Amino acid sequence: MSATPRDDARDRSVILSVGVDAVFHTIVLFSLFLLFAGHNAPGGGFVGGLVAGTALVLRWADDGVAGVLATLRVDPTTLLGAGMALAAVTGVVPLLLGSSLLESGLLEIDAPALGKIKTTSALPFDIGVFLVVLGIVSMILRTLGDDTDAITDAAPDEVDR
Amino acid sequence: MTALLLFHVAVAAAALAAGPRLGSRVFYVAAAAPAATLAWALAQTGGVIDGTATTQSWAWVPELGLTIDFRLDGLGLVMALLIGGVGVAVFAYSAAYFHGKARTGYLAAVLTLFAGAMVGLVLTDNLLALYGFWELTSVTSYLLIAFDDKNGSARAAALHAILVTSAGGLAMLAGFVILGQAAGTFSLSAIVAEPPTGTAVTVALLLVLVGAFTKSAQAPFHAWLPGAMAAPTPISAYLHSATMVKAGVYLIARFAPVLAVVGPWQPLVIGVGLTTMVLGGYRALRQTDLKLVLAYGTVAQLGLLTAVFGLGTGEAAIAGAALLLAHGAFKATLFLVVGIVDHQTGTRDLRRITGLHRTLRPVFVLAAIGTASMIGLPPLFGFVAKEEALGAFLDHSWGGALGGAVLVGSILTVAYSLRFLWGAFGDKSMRELGNDPVGPDAVGPTWTWIAPIAALTAFTVIAGLVPDLLSALVLAAGRAADPALDGFHLALWHGVNTALLLSLASFAGGAIVFHYRRTVRRLPAVTPSLDTAHLYRRGLSLLNVVADQVTGLAQNGSLPVYLGVILLTAVALPAVWLVQAPVPWSELESGPALLIVVAVGIAALAIALVRATRRITAVILLGGVGYLVAVLFVIQGAPDLALTQLLVETLGVTMFVLVLRHLPERFEALPLRSGRLLRAAVAAAVGVFMTLFTLVATGARVAEPVSTEQVARALSDGGGRNVVNVILVDIRGLDTLGEITVIAVAALGVLTLVRARREPEEPAAEVEGPLVHGPDAGAPTTESPGVNP
């Protein structure tokens, strides 16, 4: 997360850089809060994914595509695929247990130190949604945010050819 | 019966797997499938003859009333014996024919699947299942005709065949649905037992007939069958002589009792059948490719079969069943013989082949017997069957006319049969022989080629000499048309009667026509208007032109046009009902004053937006509109919606900015004032419509809103206090799953297109480029493809 492979390049705004570093982890933490709190309070996987996505957008504004990819450490398409798989599996598991598709069950976990945690089997589904949204945002940043050809002004007509 | 079909699938899978190791011997393995059909059919013979139809049923889609019903009666048994018997011979022959060829496993697998579909077709008692099997035979036949897939004409022939037969199949399906609705059941046996009546049924039967005529290559749909000779010869022998093309005949035989009730279709079936017989016979006389002689001969024989079954009487059904068996045996024999001639001499052109009756003596003897059966010479089974058919025609009320037409067809049959035998095996004079003759030094094939043909010929001879062996079987088949039939016996000798005299006349006439064969060759071809192959090509190119134009019109590449069409459609369709609905003005309540402030703000931003000339300005103003809408949600107490709206707008503006970097800074001004007015009109229409729609919709509620229960059950069933989230992940969870799938697929597609377009110079493997490019590695487009940064 501290990887900043573009320190030497271009006129990078120090204020932006410091500002992004300051809020980045807070935003990510907030997105996780939205994800997990979403079942009982405003939030959820979709919103959480969007918030995490804005964190990546900030990272991109400061550090470009390389910064985003270095922050993620996994390929964006892997995120997308993992999210789809998790959501689909969560949907199908109740079928195998004899319930209907996506039917959710309540879980209560007695965790040491944290006390009783109540959750539902819909949580993995929401995590899947979160990953899909995050994957898509990072894929867009990777593809459209690659500003190399915008800088070199390889003008649209040249690219078009 | 289900087990038999599943066995075919299993054998096909095994053949596919074993193909590379076994080579052409894989056909011996695959022969287990038709052998099983044959053995099973033989085992059922006793029960069927006693009059007990075997049935089996299991539910397929119970919600739609779709069941897979199997029912074995006499007619189905005759077809099953044909499919199994000819199948074993063809599969065994194929093991010799395809020796050393590539892709034998694939071929054997598809052929086995075809055989399975065919068995299903003749055993099922459900019209919809019959349609399914029908199309399966079309598809597998397509794959088999196009087996030589590097040959353009083979692909074209396969396309012709599948287009014609599946177009007919669709007509047939429509007919089946109408019939099923009229009868209240899709059970074939129930419909035949108590035929529905009415105009709809009359139309339905016509549609069913279209299906039958296309499948059985009846005029004017016959042109695909000669083209299908592009398939390897054993395939043609199996599909295009003995089995698939008989499916249409089988269907007519099934429906004959119903057809006989509905007046106009009986003359149609008989007329088309006999026309096809004469047309096919005439064309067969003019071919120089031995296989095409047989192909047109098959068209003619199918015409005869169609006409016989079209008579609809029990006697005709018996004769038809006998003809089915006789034709299957001798036509498969002759096709397989052509395969040998082709293989041993390298050509099927009868103008180049001479003297094979000496060099390929055993093959010649078998071919002569097959030809004699095709002509209808005693004491072969072809003679027995044909006498029965002639008798059935003569017993009909238009006996004289029908007898005359069949006589003409038979004369042509005798002539082209003689020409086939002479063309393949005869000694030819120099005048009749073209360049580069072959034959005198041909080498005879091994017994693996001959044994299957000999087995088929043995059936032809034995069934001819002792036809009574088959009496009970064809009688049982006849009961499909007339359940009261009884006490019937096939016989070789009926004494001197009209049918025999007609046969003798056809022998004499045919011999004369054959003698003047060179004169016949100079006669004009059938008029072009009857040449449906030509019509097919014209129709196909017309279809392509129309498709091009429709695509050009509907997808002209203009985003404003697409958007306009979508918006106007969305407005126009509901607006028809909307104008009749009252707007509940009296029920409207005033909201907080803040709402009005926000609404005015939204309107102001929107007006500024359409007046913006810079793209970036427009995008930012659009984002502003979105933020203010989020404020509306907050005021109305929907924090989830507001949060989502804010985030989506934020990310949306960001994505817009990313894209804008590749676009010109300013919008191009619309050149025409009329274009601007048009857009304004569309926008106004959508705005007015949406406003009215919202007003009407809120006032139109009569039922208890579903949200009441959703709120009530969110905690108890979904385990969450946030009802919005419970709806998303639980109550409407499947919707959410669908949505994330859609956006994932859309994102993958769009982004792949963007990258493919941006990196046209790089090879496909480098598409992952941006992952490894450092930002300073320079523009990807300027790099040489070989450099790996």
PDB file of C-alpha atoms in Angstrom, chain B residues 551-649:
ATOM      1  CA  THR B 551     -29.406  -4.135 -40.040  1.00  0.00           C
ATOM      2  CA  GLY B 552     -28.242  -0.969 -41.747  1.00  0.00           C
ATOM      3  CA  LEU B 553     -31.514   0.728 -40.917  1.00  0.00           C
ATOM      4  CA  ALA B 554     -31.877  -0.488 -37.354  1.00  0.00           C
ATOM      5  CA  GLN B 555     -28.224  -0.204 -36.371  1.00  0.00           C
ATOM      6  CA  ASN B 556     -26.927   2.838 -38.180  1.00  0.00           C
ATOM      7  CA  GLY B 557     -24.313   3.577 -35.515  1.00  0.00           C
ATOM      8  CA  SER B 558     -25.771   6.899 -34.394  1.00  0.00           C
ATOM      9  CA  LEU B 559     -26.126   7.165 -30.618  1.00  0.00           C
ATOM     10  CA  PRO B 560     -28.706   9.989 -30.790  1.00  0.00           C
ATOM     11  CA  VAL B 561     -30.870   7.837 -33.058  1.00  0.00           C
ATOM     12  CA  TYR B 562     -30.623   4.814 -30.746  1.00  0.00           C
ATOM     13  CA  LEU B 563     -31.425   6.915 -27.721  1.00  0.00           C
ATOM     14  CA  GLY B 564     -34.276   8.659 -29.527  1.00  0.00           C
ATOM     15  CA  VAL B 565     -35.824   5.351 -30.569  1.00  0.00           C
ATOM     16  CA  ILE B 566     -35.577   3.940 -27.056  1.00  0.00           C
ATOM     17  CA  LEU B 567     -37.036   7.059 -25.435  1.00  0.00           C
ATOM     18  CA  LEU B 568     -39.843   7.509 -27.914  1.00  0.00           C
ATOM     19  CA  THR B 569     -40.789   3.832 -27.641  1.00  0.00           C
ATOM     20  CA  ALA B 570     -40.825   4.090 -23.865  1.00  0.00           C
ATOM     21  CA  VAL B 571     -43.054   7.157 -24.127  1.00  0.00           C
ATOM     22  CA  ALA B 572     -45.341   6.084 -26.944  1.00  0.00           C
ATOM     23  CA  LEU B 573     -46.441   2.651 -25.740  1.00  0.00           C
ATOM     24  CA  PRO B 574     -47.581   3.451 -22.163  1.00  0.00           C
ATOM     25  CA  ALA B 575     -48.797   6.917 -23.233  1.00  0.00           C
ATOM     26  CA  VAL B 576     -51.641   5.284 -25.138  1.00  0.00           C
ATOM     27  CA  TRP B 577     -53.080   4.112 -21.813  1.00  0.00           C
ATOM     28  CA  LEU B 578     -51.822   7.074 -19.841  1.00  0.00           C
ATOM     29  CA  VAL B 579     -54.042   9.569 -21.657  1.00  0.00           C
ATOM     30  CA  GLN B 580     -57.091   7.654 -20.467  1.00  0.00           C
ATOM     31  CA  ALA B 581     -56.015   7.637 -16.832  1.00  0.00           C
ATOM     32  CA  PRO B 582     -57.053  10.495 -14.589  1.00  0.00           C
ATOM     33  CA  VAL B 583     -54.383  12.460 -12.746  1.00  0.00           C
ATOM     34  CA  PRO B 584     -55.400  12.575  -9.090  1.00  0.00           C
ATOM     35  CA  TRP B 585     -54.804  16.313  -8.665  1.00  0.00           C
ATOM     36  CA  SER B 586     -57.022  16.496  -5.589  1.00  0.00           C
ATOM     37  CA  GLU B 587     -54.988  13.925  -3.692  1.00  0.00           C
ATOM     38  CA  LEU B 588     -51.696  15.741  -4.121  1.00  0.00           C
ATOM     39  CA  GLU B 589     -50.273  17.146  -0.936  1.00  0.00           C
ATOM     40  CA  SER B 590     -47.742  19.907  -0.581  1.00  0.00           C
ATOM     41  CA  GLY B 591     -44.345  18.810   0.693  1.00  0.00           C
ATOM     42  CA  PRO B 592     -41.704  20.728   2.595  1.00  0.00           C
ATOM     43  CA  ALA B 593     -40.640  23.998   1.005  1.00  0.00           C
ATOM     44  CA  LEU B 594     -37.078  22.701   0.779  1.00  0.00           C
ATOM     45  CA  LEU B 595     -38.218  20.267  -1.904  1.00  0.00           C
ATOM     46  CA  ILE B 596     -39.203  23.151  -4.140  1.00  0.00           C
ATOM     47  CA  VAL B 597     -35.855  24.836  -3.628  1.00  0.00           C
ATOM     48  CA  VAL B 598     -34.037  21.673  -4.611  1.00  0.00           C
ATOM     49  CA  ALA B 599     -36.332  21.124  -7.590  1.00  0.00           C
ATOM     50  CA  VAL B 600     -35.665  24.634  -8.853  1.00  0.00           C
ATOM     51  CA  GLY B 601     -31.947  23.991  -8.413  1.00  0.00           C
ATOM     52  CA  ILE B 602     -32.182  20.797 -10.458  1.00  0.00           C
ATOM     53  CA  ALA B 603     -34.057  22.578 -13.213  1.00  0.00           C
ATOM     54  CA  ALA B 604     -31.505  25.393 -13.292  1.00  0.00           C
ATOM     55  CA  LEU B 605     -28.589  22.969 -13.532  1.00  0.00           C
ATOM     56  CA  ALA B 606     -30.378  21.047 -16.280  1.00  0.00           C
ATOM     57  CA  ILE B 607     -30.955  24.198 -18.320  1.00  0.00           C
ATOM     58  CA  ALA B 608     -27.322  25.208 -17.872  1.00  0.00           C
ATOM     59  CA  LEU B 609     -26.339  21.683 -18.897  1.00  0.00           C
ATOM     60  CA  VAL B 610     -28.022  21.767 -22.284  1.00  0.00           C
ATOM     61  CA  ARG B 611     -26.512  25.169 -22.977  1.00  0.00           C
ATOM     62  CA  ALA B 612     -22.977  24.061 -22.131  1.00  0.00           C
ATOM     63  CA  THR B 613     -20.526  23.950 -25.024  1.00  0.00           C
ATOM     64  CA  ARG B 614     -17.637  22.286 -23.234  1.00  0.00           C
ATOM     65  CA  ARG B 615     -17.974  18.607 -22.495  1.00  0.00           C
ATOM     66  CA  ILE B 616     -16.363  18.848 -19.080  1.00  0.00           C
ATOM     67  CA  THR B 617     -18.829  21.551 -18.059  1.00  0.00           C
ATOM     68  CA  ALA B 618     -21.721  19.357 -19.107  1.00  0.00           C
ATOM     69  CA  VAL B 619     -20.401  16.402 -17.135  1.00  0.00           C
ATOM     70  CA  ILE B 620     -19.937  18.438 -13.986  1.00  0.00           C
ATOM     71  CA  LEU B 621     -23.411  19.952 -14.297  1.00  0.00           C
ATOM     72  CA  LEU B 622     -24.826  16.468 -14.798  1.00  0.00           C
ATOM     73  CA  GLY B 623     -23.123  15.393 -11.599  1.00  0.00           C
ATOM     74  CA  GLY B 624     -24.655  18.409  -9.890  1.00  0.00           C
ATOM     75  CA  VAL B 625     -28.117  17.320 -10.963  1.00  0.00           C
ATOM     76  CA  GLY B 626     -27.395  13.903  -9.503  1.00  0.00           C
ATOM     77  CA  TYR B 627     -26.231  15.345  -6.179  1.00  0.00           C
ATOM     78  CA  LEU B 628     -29.364  17.434  -5.881  1.00  0.00           C
ATOM     79  CA  VAL B 629     -31.493  14.367  -6.571  1.00  0.00           C
ATOM     80  CA  ALA B 630     -29.644  12.724  -3.694  1.00  0.00           C
ATOM     81  CA  VAL B 631     -30.654  15.674  -1.555  1.00  0.00           C
ATOM     82  CA  LEU B 632     -34.285  14.980  -2.525  1.00  0.00           C
ATOM     83  CA  PHE B 633     -33.852  11.427  -1.250  1.00  0.00           C
ATOM     84  CA  VAL B 634     -32.444  12.709   2.027  1.00  0.00           C
ATOM     85  CA  ILE B 635     -35.377  15.065   2.513  1.00  0.00           C
ATOM     86  CA  GLN B 636     -37.806  12.228   1.842  1.00  0.00           C
ATOM     87  CA  GLY B 637     -36.029   9.996   4.328  1.00  0.00           C
ATOM     88  CA  ALA B 638     -34.217   7.452   2.192  1.00  0.00           C
ATOM     89  CA  PRO B 639     -30.600   7.434   3.416  1.00  0.00           C
ATOM     90  CA  ASP B 640     -29.657   4.243   1.536  1.00  0.00           C
ATOM     91  CA  LEU B 641     -30.836   5.647  -1.762  1.00  0.00           C
ATOM     92  CA  ALA B 642     -29.183   8.989  -1.119  1.00  0.00           C
ATOM     93  CA  LEU B 643     -25.850   7.398  -0.223  1.00  0.00           C
ATOM     94  CA  THR B 644     -25.904   5.189  -3.293  1.00  0.00           C
ATOM     95  CA  GLN B 645     -26.931   8.087  -5.513  1.00  0.00           C
ATOM     96  CA  LEU B 646     -24.091  10.272  -4.235  1.00  0.00           C
ATOM     97  CA  LEU B 647     -21.491   7.574  -4.760  1.00  0.00           C
ATOM     98  CA  VAL B 648     -22.754   6.592  -8.187  1.00  0.00           C
ATOM     99  CA  GLU B 649     -22.714  10.243  -9.277  1.00  0.00           C
TER     100      GLU B 649
END
